mmCIF file of N, CA and C in Angstrom:
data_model
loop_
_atom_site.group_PDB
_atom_site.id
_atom_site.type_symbol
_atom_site.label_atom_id
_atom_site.label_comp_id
_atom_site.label_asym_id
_atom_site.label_seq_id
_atom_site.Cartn_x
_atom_site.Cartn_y
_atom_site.Cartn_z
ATOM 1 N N UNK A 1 11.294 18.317 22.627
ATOM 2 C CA UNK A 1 11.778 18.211 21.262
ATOM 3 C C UNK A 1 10.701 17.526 20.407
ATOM 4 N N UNK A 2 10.664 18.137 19.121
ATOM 5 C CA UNK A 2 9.356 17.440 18.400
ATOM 6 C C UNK A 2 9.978 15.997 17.794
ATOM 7 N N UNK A 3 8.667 15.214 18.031
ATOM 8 C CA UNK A 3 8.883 13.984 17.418
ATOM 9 C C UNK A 3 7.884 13.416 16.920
ATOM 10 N N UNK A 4 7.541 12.392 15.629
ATOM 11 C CA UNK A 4 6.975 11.463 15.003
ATOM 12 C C UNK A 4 6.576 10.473 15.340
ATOM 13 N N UNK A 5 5.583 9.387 15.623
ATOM 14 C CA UNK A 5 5.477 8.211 15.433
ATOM 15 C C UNK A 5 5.116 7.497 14.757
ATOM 16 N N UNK A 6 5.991 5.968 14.488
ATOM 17 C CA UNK A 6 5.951 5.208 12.775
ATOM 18 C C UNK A 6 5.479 4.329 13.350
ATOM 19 N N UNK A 7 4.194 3.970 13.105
ATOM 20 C CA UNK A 7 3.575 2.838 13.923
ATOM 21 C C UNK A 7 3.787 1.565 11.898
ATOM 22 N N UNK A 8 4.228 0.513 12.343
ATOM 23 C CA UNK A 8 4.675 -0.251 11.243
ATOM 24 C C UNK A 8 3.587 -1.497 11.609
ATOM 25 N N UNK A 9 2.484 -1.977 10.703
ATOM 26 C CA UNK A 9 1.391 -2.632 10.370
ATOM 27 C C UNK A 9 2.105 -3.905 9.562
ATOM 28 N N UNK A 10 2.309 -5.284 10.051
ATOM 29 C CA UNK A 10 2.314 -6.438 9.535
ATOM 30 C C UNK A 10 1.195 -7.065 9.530
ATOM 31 N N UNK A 11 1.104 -8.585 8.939
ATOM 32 C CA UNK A 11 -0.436 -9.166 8.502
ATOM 33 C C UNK A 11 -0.816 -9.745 9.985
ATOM 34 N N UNK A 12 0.056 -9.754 11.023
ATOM 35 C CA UNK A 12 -0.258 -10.123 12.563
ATOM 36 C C UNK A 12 -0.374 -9.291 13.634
ATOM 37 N N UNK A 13 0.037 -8.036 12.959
ATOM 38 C CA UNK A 13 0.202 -6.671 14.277
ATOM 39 C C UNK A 13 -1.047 -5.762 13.454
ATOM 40 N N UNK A 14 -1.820 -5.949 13.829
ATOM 41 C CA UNK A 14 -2.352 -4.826 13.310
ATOM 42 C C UNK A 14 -2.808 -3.428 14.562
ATOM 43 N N UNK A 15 -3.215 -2.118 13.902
ATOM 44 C CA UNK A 15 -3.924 -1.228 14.974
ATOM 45 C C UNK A 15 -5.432 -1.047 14.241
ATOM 46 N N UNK A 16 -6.480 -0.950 15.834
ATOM 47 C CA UNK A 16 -7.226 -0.882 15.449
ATOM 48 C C UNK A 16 -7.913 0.457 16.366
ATOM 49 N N UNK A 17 -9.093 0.726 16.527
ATOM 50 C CA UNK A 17 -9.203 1.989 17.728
ATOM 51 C C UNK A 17 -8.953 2.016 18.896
ATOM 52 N N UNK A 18 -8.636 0.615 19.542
ATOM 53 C CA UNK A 18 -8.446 0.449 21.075
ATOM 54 C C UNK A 18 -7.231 0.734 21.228
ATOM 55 N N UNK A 19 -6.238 0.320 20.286
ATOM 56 C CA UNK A 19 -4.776 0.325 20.085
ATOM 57 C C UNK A 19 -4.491 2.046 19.770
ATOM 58 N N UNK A 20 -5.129 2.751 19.548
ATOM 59 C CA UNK A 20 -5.112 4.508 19.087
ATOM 60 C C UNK A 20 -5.274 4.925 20.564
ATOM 61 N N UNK A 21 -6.173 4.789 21.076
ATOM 62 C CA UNK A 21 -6.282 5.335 22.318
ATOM 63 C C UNK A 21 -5.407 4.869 23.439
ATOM 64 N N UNK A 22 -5.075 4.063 23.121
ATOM 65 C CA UNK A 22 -4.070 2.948 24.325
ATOM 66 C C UNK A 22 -2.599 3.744 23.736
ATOM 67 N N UNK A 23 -1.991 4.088 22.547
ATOM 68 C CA UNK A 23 -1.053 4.620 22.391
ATOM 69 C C UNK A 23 -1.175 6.590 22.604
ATOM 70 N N UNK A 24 -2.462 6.609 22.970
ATOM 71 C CA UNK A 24 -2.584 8.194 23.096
ATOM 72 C C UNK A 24 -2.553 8.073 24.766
ATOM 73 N N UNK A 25 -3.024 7.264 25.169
ATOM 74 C CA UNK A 25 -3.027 7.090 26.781
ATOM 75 C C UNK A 25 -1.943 7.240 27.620
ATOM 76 N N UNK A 26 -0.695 5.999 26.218
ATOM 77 C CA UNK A 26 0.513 6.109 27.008
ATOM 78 C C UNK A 26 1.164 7.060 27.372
ATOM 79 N N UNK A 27 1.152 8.055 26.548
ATOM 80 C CA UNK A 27 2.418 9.483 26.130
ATOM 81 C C UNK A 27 2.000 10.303 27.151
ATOM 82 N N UNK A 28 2.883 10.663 27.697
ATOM 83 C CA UNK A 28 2.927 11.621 29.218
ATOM 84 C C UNK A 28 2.378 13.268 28.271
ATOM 85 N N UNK A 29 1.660 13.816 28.943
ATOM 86 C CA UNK A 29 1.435 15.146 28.098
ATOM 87 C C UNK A 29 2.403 15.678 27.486
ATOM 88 N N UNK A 30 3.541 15.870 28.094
ATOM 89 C CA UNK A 30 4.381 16.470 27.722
ATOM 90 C C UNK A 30 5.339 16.367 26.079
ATOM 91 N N UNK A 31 5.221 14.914 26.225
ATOM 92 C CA UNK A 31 5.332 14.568 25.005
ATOM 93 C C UNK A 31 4.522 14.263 23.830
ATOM 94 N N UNK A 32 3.118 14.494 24.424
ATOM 95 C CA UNK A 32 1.690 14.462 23.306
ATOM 96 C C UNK A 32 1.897 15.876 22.855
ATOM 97 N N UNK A 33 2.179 17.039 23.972
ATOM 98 C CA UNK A 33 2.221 18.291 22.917
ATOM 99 C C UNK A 33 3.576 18.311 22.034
ATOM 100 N N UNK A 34 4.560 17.513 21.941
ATOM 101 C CA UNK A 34 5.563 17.796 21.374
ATOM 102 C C UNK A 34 5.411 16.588 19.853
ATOM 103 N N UNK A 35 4.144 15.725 19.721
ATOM 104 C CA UNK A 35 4.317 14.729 18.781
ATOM 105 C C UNK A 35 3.373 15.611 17.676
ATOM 106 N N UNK A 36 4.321 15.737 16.818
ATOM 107 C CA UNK A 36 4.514 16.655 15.271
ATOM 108 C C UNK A 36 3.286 15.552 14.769
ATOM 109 N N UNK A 37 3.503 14.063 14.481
ATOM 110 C CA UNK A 37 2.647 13.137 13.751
ATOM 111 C C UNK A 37 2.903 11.966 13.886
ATOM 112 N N UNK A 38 2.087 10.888 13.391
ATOM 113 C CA UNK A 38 1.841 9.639 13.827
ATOM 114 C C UNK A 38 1.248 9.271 11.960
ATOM 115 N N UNK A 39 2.488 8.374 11.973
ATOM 116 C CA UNK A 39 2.178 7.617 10.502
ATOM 117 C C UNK A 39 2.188 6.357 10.569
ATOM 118 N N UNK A 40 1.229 5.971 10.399
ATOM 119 C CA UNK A 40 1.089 4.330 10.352
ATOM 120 C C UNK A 40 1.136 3.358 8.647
ATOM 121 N N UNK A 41 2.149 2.823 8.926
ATOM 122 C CA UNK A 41 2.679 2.431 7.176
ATOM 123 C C UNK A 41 1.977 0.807 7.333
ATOM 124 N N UNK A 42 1.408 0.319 6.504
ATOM 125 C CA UNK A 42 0.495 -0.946 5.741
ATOM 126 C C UNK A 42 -0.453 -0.637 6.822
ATOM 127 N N UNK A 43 -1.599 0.344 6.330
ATOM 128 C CA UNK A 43 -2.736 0.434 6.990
ATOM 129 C C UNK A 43 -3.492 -0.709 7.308
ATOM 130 N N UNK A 44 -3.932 -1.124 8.451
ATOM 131 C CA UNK A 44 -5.326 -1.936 8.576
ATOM 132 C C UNK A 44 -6.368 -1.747 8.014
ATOM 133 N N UNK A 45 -7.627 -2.163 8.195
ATOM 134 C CA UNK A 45 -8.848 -2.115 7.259
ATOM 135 C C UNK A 45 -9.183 -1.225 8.393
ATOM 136 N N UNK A 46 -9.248 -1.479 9.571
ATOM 137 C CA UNK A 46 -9.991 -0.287 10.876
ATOM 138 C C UNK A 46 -9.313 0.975 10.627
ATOM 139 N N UNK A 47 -8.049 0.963 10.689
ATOM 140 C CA UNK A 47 -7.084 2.452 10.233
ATOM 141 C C UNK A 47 -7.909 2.905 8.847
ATOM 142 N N UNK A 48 -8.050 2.246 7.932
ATOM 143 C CA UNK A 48 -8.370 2.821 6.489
ATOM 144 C C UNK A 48 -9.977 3.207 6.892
ATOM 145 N N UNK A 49 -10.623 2.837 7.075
ATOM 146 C CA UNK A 49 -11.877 2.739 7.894
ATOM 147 C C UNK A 49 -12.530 4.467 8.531
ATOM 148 N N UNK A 50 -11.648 4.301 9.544
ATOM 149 C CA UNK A 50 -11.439 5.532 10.788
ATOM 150 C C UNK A 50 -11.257 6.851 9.892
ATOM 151 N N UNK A 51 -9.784 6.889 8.968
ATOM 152 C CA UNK A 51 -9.760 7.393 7.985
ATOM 153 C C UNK A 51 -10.876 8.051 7.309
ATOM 154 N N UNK A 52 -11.333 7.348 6.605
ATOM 155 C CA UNK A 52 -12.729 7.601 5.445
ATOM 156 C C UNK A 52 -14.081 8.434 6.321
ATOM 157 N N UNK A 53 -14.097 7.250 7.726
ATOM 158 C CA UNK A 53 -15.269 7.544 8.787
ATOM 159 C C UNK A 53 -15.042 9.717 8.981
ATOM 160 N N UNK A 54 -13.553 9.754 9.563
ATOM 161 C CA UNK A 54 -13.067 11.011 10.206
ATOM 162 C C UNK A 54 -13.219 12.339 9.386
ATOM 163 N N UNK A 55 -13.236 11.895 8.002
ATOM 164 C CA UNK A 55 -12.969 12.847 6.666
ATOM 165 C C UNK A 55 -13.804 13.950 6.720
ATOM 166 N N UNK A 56 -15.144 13.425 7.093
ATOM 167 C CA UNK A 56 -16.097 14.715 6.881
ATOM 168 C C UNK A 56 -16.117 15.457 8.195
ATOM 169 N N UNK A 57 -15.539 14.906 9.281
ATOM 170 C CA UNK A 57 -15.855 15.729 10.261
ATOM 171 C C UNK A 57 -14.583 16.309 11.293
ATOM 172 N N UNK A 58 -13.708 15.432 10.733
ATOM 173 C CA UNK A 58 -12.398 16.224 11.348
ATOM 174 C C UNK A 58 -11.381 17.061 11.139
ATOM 175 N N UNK A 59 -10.807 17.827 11.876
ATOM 176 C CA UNK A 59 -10.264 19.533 11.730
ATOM 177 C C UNK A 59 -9.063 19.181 10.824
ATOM 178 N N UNK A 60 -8.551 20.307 10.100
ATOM 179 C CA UNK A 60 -7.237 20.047 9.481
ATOM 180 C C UNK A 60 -5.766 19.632 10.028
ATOM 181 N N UNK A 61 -6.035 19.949 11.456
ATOM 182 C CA UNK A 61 -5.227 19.754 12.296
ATOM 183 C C UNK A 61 -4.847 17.990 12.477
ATOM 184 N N UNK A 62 -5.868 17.509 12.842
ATOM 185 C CA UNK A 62 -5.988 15.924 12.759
ATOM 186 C C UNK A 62 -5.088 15.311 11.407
ATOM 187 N N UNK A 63 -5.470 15.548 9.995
ATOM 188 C CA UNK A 63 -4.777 15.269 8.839
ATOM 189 C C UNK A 63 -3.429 15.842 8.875
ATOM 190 N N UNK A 64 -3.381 16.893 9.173
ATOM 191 C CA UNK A 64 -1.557 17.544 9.634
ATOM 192 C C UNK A 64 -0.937 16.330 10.509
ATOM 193 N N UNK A 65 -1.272 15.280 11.213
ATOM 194 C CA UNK A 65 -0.598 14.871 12.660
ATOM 195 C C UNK A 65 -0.968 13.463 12.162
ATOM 196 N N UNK A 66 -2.128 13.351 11.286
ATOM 197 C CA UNK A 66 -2.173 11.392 11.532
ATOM 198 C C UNK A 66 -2.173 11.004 10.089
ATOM 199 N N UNK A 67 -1.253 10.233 9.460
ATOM 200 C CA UNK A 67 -0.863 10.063 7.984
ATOM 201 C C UNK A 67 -0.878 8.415 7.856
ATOM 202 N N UNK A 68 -1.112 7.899 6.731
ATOM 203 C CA UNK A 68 -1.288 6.712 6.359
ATOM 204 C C UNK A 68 -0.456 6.413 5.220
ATOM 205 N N UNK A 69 0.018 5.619 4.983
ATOM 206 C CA UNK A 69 1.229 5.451 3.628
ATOM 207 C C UNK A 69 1.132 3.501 3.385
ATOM 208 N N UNK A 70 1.082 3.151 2.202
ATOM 209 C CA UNK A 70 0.570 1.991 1.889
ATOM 210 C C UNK A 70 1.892 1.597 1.972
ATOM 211 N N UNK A 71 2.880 2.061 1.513
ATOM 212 C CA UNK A 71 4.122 1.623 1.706
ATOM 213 C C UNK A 71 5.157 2.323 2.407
ATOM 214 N N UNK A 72 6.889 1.668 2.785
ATOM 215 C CA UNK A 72 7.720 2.722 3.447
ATOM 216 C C UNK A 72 8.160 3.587 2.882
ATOM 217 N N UNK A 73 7.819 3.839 1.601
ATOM 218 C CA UNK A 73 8.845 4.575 0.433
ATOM 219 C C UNK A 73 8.089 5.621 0.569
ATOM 220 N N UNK A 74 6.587 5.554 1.037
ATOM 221 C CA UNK A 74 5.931 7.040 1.054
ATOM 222 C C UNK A 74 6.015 7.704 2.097
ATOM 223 N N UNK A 75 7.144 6.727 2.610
ATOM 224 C CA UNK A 75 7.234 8.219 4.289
ATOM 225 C C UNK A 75 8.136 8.985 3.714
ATOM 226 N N UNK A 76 8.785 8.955 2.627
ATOM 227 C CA UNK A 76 10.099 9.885 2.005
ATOM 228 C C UNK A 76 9.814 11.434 2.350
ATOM 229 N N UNK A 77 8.319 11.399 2.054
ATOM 230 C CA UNK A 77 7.509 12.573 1.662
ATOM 231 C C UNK A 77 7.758 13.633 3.235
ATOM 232 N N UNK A 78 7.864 12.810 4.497
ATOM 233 C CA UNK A 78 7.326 13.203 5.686
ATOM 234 C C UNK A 78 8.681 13.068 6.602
ATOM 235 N N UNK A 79 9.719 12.034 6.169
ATOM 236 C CA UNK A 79 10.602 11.419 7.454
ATOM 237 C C UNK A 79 11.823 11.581 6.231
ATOM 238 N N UNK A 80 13.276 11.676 6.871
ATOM 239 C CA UNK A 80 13.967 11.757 6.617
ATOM 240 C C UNK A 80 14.329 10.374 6.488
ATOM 241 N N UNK A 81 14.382 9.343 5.302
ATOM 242 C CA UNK A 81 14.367 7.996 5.739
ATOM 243 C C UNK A 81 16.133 7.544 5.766
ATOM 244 N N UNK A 82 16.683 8.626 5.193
ATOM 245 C CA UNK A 82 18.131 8.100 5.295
ATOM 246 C C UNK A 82 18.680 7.829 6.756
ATOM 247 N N UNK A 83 17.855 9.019 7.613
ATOM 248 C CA UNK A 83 18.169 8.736 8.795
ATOM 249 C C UNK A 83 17.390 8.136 9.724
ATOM 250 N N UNK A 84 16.588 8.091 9.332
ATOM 251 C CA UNK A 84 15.378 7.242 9.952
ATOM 252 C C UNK A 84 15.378 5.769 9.367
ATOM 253 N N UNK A 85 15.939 4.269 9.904
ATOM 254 C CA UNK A 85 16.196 3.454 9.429
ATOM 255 C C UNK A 85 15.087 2.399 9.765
ATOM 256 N N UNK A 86 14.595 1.086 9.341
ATOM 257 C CA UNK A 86 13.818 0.471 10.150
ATOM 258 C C UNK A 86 14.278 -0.431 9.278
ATOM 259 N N UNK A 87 13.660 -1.929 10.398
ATOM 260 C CA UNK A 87 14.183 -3.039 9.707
ATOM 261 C C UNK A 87 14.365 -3.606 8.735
ATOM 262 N N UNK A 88 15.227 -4.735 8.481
ATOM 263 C CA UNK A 88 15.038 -5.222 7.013
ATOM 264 C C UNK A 88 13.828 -6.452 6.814
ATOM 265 N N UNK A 89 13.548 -6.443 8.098
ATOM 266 C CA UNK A 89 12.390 -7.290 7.652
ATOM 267 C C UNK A 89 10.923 -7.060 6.933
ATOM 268 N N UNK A 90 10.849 -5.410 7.685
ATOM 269 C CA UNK A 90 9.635 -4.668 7.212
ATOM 270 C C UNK A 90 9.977 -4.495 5.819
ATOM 271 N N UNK A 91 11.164 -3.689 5.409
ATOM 272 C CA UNK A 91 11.311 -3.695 3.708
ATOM 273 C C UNK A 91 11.285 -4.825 3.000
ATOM 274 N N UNK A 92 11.218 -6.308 3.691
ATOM 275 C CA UNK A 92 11.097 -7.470 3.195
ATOM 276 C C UNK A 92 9.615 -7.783 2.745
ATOM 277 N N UNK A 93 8.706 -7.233 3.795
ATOM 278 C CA UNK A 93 7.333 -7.331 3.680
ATOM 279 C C UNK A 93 6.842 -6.160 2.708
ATOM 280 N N UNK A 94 7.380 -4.942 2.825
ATOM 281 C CA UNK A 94 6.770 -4.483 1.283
ATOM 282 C C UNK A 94 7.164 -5.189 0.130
ATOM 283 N N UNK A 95 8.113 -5.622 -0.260
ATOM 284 C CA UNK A 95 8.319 -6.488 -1.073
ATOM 285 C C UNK A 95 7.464 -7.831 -1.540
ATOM 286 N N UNK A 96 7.109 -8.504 -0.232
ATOM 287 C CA UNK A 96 6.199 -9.310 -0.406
ATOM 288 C C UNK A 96 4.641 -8.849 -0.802
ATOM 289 N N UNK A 97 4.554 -7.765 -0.151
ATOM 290 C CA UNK A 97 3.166 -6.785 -0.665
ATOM 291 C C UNK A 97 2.941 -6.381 -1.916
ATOM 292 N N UNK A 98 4.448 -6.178 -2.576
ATOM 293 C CA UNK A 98 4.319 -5.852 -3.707
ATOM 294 C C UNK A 98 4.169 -7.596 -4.878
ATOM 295 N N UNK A 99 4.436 -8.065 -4.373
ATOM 296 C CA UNK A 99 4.292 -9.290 -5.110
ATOM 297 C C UNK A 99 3.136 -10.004 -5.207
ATOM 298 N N UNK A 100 2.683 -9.832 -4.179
ATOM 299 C CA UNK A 100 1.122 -10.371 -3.632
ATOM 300 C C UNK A 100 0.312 -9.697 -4.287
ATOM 301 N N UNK A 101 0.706 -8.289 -4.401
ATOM 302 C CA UNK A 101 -0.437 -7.174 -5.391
ATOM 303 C C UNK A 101 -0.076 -8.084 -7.114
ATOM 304 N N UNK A 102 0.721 -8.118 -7.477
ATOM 305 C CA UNK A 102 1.028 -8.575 -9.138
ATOM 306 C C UNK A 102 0.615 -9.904 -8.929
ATOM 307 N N UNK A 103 0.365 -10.675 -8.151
ATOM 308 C CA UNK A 103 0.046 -12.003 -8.294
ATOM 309 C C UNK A 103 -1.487 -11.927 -8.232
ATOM 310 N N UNK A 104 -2.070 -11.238 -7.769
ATOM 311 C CA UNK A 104 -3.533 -11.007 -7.695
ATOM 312 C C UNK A 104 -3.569 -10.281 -8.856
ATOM 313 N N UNK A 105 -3.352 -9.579 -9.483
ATOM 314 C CA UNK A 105 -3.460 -8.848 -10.639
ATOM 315 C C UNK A 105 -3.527 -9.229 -12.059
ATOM 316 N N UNK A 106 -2.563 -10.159 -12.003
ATOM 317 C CA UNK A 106 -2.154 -11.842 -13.163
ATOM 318 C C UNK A 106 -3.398 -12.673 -12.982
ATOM 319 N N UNK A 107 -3.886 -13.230 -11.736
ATOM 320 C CA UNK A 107 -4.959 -13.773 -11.354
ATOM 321 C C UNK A 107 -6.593 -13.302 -12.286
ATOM 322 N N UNK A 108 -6.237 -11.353 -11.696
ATOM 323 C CA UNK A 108 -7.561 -11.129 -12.223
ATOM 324 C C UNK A 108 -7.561 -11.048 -13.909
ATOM 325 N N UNK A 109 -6.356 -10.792 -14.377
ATOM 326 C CA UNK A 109 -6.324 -10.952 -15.686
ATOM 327 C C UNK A 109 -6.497 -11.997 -16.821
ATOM 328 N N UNK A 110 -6.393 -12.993 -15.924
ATOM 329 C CA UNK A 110 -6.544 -14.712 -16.520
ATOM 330 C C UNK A 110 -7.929 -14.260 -16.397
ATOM 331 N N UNK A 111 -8.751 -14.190 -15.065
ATOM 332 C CA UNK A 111 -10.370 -14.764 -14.857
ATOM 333 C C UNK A 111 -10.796 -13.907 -15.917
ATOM 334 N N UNK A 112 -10.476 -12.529 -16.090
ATOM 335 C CA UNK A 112 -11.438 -11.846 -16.734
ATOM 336 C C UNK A 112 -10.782 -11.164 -18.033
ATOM 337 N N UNK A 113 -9.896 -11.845 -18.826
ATOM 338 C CA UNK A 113 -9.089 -11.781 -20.270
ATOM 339 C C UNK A 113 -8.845 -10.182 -20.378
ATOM 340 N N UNK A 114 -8.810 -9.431 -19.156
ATOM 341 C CA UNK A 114 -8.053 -8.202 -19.189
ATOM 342 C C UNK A 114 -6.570 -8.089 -19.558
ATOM 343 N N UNK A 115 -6.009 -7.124 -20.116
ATOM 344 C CA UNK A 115 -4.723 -6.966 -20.519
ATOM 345 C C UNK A 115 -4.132 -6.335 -19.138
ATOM 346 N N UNK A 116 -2.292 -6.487 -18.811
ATOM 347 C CA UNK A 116 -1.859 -6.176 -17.599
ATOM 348 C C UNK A 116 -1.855 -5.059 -17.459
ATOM 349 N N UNK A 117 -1.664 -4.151 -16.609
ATOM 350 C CA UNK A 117 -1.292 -2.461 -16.304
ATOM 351 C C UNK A 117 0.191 -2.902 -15.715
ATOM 352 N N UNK A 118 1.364 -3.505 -16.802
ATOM 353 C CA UNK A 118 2.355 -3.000 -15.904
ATOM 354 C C UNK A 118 3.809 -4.293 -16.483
#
């Protein structure tokens, strides 16, 4: 049966390439040919990285199967999220992500007498 994986990125869990291959290692074949895609939501800097690195040289197939989303709201696009539920702690941390982004943003607007976007 086809299935997804939501690999979920906090400021202490991160994945990096050892962690890609160690989760490609695990999956019995059987279920590597049946995994549709692998979305990893609050990218790492190595994930964003790998990303950019892979662009020029990897097949369309690869971008069909490995997706990146800065937040959970952009898996809407890919996962059925009504039924696909995940904690309330992770939706706690986009929240905090999103706050952390406007507080840096206020920041840069004081240092450099820019007007807000927002």
């Amino acid at each position: 049966k086809p299935f997804a994986i939501v690999w979920v990125q906090l400021s202490n869990h991160r994945l990096g390439l050892l962690g890609l291959r160690r989760l490609r290692a695990s999956l019995h074949p059987n279920y590597l040919s049946n995994l549709e895609a692998v979305h990893v939501v609050h990218p790492s800097w190595a994930v964003r990285i790998l990303r950019v690195a892979l662009w020029p040289i990897a097949e369309d197939d690869y971008w069909e199967r490995f997706h990146s989303h800065e937040r959970v709201e952009f898996l809407d696009s890919h996962i059925d999220t009504r039924q696909f539920r995940l904690p309330k702690d992770i939706y706690e941390y986009d929240k905090y992500l999103d706050k952390q982004a406007m507080e840096i943003n206020d920041q840069a607007n004081k240092k450099f007498g820019g007007g807000g976007s927002g």
